[in-house]
PDB file of C-alpha atoms in Angstrom:
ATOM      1  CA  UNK A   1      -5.955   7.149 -12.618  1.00  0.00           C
ATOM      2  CA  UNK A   2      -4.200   4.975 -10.138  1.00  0.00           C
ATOM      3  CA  UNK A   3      -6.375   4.148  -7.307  1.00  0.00           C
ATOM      4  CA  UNK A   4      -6.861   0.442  -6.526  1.00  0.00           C
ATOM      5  CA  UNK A   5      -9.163  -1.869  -5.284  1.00  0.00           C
ATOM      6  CA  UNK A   6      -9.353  -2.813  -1.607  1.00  0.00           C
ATOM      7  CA  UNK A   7     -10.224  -6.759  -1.271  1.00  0.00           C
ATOM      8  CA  UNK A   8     -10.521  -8.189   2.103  1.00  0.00           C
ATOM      9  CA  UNK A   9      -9.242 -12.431   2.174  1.00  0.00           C
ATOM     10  CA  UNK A  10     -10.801 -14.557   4.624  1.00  0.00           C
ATOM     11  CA  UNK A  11      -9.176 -17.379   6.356  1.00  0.00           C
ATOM     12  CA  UNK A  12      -9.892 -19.455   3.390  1.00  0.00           C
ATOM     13  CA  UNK A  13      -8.594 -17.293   1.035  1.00  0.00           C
ATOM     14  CA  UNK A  14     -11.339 -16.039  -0.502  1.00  0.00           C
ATOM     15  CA  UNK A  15     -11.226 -12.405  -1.502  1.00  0.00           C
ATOM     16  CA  UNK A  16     -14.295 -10.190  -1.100  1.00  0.00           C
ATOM     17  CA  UNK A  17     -13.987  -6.765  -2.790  1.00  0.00           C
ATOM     18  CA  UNK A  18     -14.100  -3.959   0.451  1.00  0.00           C
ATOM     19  CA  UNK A  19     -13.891  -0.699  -1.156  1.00  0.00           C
ATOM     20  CA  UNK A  20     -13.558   0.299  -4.751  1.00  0.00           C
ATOM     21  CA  UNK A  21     -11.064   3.112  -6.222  1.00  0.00           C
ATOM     22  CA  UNK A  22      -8.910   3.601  -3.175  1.00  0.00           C
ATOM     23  CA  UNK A  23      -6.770   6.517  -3.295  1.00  0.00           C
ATOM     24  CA  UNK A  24      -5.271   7.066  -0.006  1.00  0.00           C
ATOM     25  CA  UNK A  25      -4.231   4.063   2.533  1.00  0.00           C
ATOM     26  CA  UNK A  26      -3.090   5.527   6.410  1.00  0.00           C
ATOM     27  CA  UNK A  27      -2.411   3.058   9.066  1.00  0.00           C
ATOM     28  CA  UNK A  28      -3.485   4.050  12.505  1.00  0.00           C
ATOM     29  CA  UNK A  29      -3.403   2.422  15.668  1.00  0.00           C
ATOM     30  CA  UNK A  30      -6.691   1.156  15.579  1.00  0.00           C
ATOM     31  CA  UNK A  31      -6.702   0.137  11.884  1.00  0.00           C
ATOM     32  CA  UNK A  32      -6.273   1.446   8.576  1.00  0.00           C
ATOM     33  CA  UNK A  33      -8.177   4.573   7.067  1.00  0.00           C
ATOM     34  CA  UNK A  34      -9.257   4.335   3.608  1.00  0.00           C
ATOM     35  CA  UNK A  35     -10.045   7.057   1.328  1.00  0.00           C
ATOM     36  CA  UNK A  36     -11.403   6.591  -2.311  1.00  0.00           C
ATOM     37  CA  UNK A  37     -11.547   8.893  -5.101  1.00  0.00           C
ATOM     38  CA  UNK A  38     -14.086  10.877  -4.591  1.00  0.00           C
ATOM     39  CA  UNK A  39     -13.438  11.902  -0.968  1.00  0.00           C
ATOM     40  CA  UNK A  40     -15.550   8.679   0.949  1.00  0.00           C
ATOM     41  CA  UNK A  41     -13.802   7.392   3.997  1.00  0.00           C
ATOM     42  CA  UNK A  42     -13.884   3.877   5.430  1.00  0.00           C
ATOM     43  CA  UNK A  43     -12.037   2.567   8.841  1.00  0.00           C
ATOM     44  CA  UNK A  44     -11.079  -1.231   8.844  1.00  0.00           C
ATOM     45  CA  UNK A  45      -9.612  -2.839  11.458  1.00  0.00           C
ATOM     46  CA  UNK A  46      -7.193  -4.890   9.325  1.00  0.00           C
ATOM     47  CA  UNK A  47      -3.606  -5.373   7.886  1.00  0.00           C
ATOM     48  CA  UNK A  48      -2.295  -5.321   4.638  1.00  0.00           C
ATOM     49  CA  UNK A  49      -1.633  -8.713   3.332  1.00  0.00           C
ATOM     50  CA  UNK A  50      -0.127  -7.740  -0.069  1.00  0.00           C
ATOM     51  CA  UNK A  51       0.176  -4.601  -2.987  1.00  0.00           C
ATOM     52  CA  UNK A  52      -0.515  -5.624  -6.556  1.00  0.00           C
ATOM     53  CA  UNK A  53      -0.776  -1.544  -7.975  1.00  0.00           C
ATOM     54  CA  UNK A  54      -0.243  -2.720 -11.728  1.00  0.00           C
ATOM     55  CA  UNK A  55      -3.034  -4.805 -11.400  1.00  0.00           C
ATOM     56  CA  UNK A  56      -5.010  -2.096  -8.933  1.00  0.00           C
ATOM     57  CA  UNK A  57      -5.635  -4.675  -5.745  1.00  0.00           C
ATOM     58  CA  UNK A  58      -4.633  -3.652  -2.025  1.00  0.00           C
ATOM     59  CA  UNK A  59      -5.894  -7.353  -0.535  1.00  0.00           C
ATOM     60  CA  UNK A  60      -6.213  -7.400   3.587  1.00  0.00           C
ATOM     61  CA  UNK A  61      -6.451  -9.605   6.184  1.00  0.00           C
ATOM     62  CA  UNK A  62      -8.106  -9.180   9.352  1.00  0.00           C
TER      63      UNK A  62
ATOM     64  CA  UNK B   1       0.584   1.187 -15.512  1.00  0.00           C
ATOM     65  CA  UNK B   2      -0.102   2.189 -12.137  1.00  0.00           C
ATOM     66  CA  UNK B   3       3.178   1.194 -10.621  1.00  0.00           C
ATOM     67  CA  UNK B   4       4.259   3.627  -7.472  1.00  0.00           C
ATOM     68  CA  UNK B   5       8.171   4.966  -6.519  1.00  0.00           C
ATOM     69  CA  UNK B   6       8.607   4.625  -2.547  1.00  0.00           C
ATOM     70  CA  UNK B   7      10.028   7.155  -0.411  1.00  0.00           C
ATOM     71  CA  UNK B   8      11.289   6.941   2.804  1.00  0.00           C
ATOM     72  CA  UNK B   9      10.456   9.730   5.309  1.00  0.00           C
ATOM     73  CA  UNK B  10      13.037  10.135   8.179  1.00  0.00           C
ATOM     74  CA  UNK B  11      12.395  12.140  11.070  1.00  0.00           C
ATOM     75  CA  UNK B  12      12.969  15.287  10.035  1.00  0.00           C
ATOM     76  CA  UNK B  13       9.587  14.573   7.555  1.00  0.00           C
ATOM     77  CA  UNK B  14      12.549  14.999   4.667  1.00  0.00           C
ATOM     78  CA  UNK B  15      11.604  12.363   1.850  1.00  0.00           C
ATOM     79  CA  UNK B  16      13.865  10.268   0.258  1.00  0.00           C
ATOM     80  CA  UNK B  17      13.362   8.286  -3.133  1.00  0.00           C
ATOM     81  CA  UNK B  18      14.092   4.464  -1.978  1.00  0.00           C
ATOM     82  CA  UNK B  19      12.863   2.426  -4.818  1.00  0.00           C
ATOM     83  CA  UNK B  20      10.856   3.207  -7.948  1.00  0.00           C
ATOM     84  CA  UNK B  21       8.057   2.035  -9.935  1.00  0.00           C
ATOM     85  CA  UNK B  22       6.938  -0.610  -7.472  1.00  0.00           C
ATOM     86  CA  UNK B  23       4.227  -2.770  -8.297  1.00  0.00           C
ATOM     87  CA  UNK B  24       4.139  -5.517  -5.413  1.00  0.00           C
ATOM     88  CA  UNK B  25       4.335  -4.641  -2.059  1.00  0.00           C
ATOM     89  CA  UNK B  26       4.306  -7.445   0.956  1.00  0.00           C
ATOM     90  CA  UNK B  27       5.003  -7.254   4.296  1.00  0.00           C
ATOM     91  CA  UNK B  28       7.111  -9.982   6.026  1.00  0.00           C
ATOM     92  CA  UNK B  29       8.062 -10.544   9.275  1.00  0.00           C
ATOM     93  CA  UNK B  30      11.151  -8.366   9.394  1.00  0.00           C
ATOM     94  CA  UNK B  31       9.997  -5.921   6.993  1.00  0.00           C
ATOM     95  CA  UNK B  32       8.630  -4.630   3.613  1.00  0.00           C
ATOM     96  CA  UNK B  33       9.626  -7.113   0.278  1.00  0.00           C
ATOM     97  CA  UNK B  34       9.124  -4.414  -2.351  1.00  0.00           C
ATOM     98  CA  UNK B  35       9.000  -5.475  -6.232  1.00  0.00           C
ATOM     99  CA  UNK B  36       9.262  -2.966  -8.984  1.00  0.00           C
ATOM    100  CA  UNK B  37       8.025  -3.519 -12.615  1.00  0.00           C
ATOM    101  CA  UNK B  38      11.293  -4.996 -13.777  1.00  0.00           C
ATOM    102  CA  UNK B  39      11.140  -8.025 -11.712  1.00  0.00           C
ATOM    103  CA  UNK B  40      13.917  -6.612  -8.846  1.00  0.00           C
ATOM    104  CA  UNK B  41      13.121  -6.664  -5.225  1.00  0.00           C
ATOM    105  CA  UNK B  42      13.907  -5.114  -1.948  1.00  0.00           C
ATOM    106  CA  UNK B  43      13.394  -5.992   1.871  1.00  0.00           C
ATOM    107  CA  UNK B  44      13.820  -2.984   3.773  1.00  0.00           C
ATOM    108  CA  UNK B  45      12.603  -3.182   7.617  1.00  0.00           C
ATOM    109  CA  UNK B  46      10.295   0.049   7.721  1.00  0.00           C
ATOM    110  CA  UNK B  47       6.665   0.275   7.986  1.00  0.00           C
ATOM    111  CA  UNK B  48       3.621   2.177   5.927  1.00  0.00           C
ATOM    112  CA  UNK B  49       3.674   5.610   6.870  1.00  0.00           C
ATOM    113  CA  UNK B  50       0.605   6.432   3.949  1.00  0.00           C
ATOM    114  CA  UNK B  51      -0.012   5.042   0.035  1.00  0.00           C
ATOM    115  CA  UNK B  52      -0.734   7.980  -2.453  1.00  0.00           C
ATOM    116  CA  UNK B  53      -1.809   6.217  -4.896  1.00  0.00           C
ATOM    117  CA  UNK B  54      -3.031   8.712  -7.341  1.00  0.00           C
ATOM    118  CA  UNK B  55       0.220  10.832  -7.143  1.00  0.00           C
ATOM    119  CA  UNK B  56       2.267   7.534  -7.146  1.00  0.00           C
ATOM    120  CA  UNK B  57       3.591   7.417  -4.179  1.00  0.00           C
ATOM    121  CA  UNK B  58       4.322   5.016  -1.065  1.00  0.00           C
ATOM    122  CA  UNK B  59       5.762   6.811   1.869  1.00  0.00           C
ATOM    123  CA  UNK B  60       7.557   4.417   4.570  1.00  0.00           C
ATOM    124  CA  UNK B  61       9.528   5.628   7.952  1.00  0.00           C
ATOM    125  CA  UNK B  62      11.384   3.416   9.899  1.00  0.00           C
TER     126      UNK B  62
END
């Protein structure tokens, strides 16, 4: 399966892992809704910094 | 590999193949830098609509 991991950088750069097997990615106005693989929801006020799907990594920034 | 194709949805909701088997994805100041598999790369000034990620797919809209 295809789902990715969801890392969040700081303002060092150093990656902290958010939410495992991400499925689903929505932007809203508030944020961005996450959804993983088995149905699990998360809310993150945050932007996406960068894609990597062939390595499975969604990596945001607040 | 776990690459996605990206669509672009207008405003009709019709979907429109844009660019396949994407691996990178990075937002830019005037847009969405898009890198498939091979190496080739597009800027196309749209935003994240949703990522599917488990049916491959990375829907944009303008």
């Amino acid at each position: 399966m295809c789902e990715s991991n969801v890392y969040l950088i700081d303002e060092n750069g150093r990656e902290s892992l958010f939410f495992e097997s991400v499925d689903r990615l929505i932007p809203q106005e508030d944020g961005l809704l996450l959804e993983n693989i088995f149905g699990q929801k998360k809310l993150i006020k945050a932007k996406i910094k960068e894609l990597a799907l062939v390595r499975h990594k969604i990596i945001l920034e607040k």
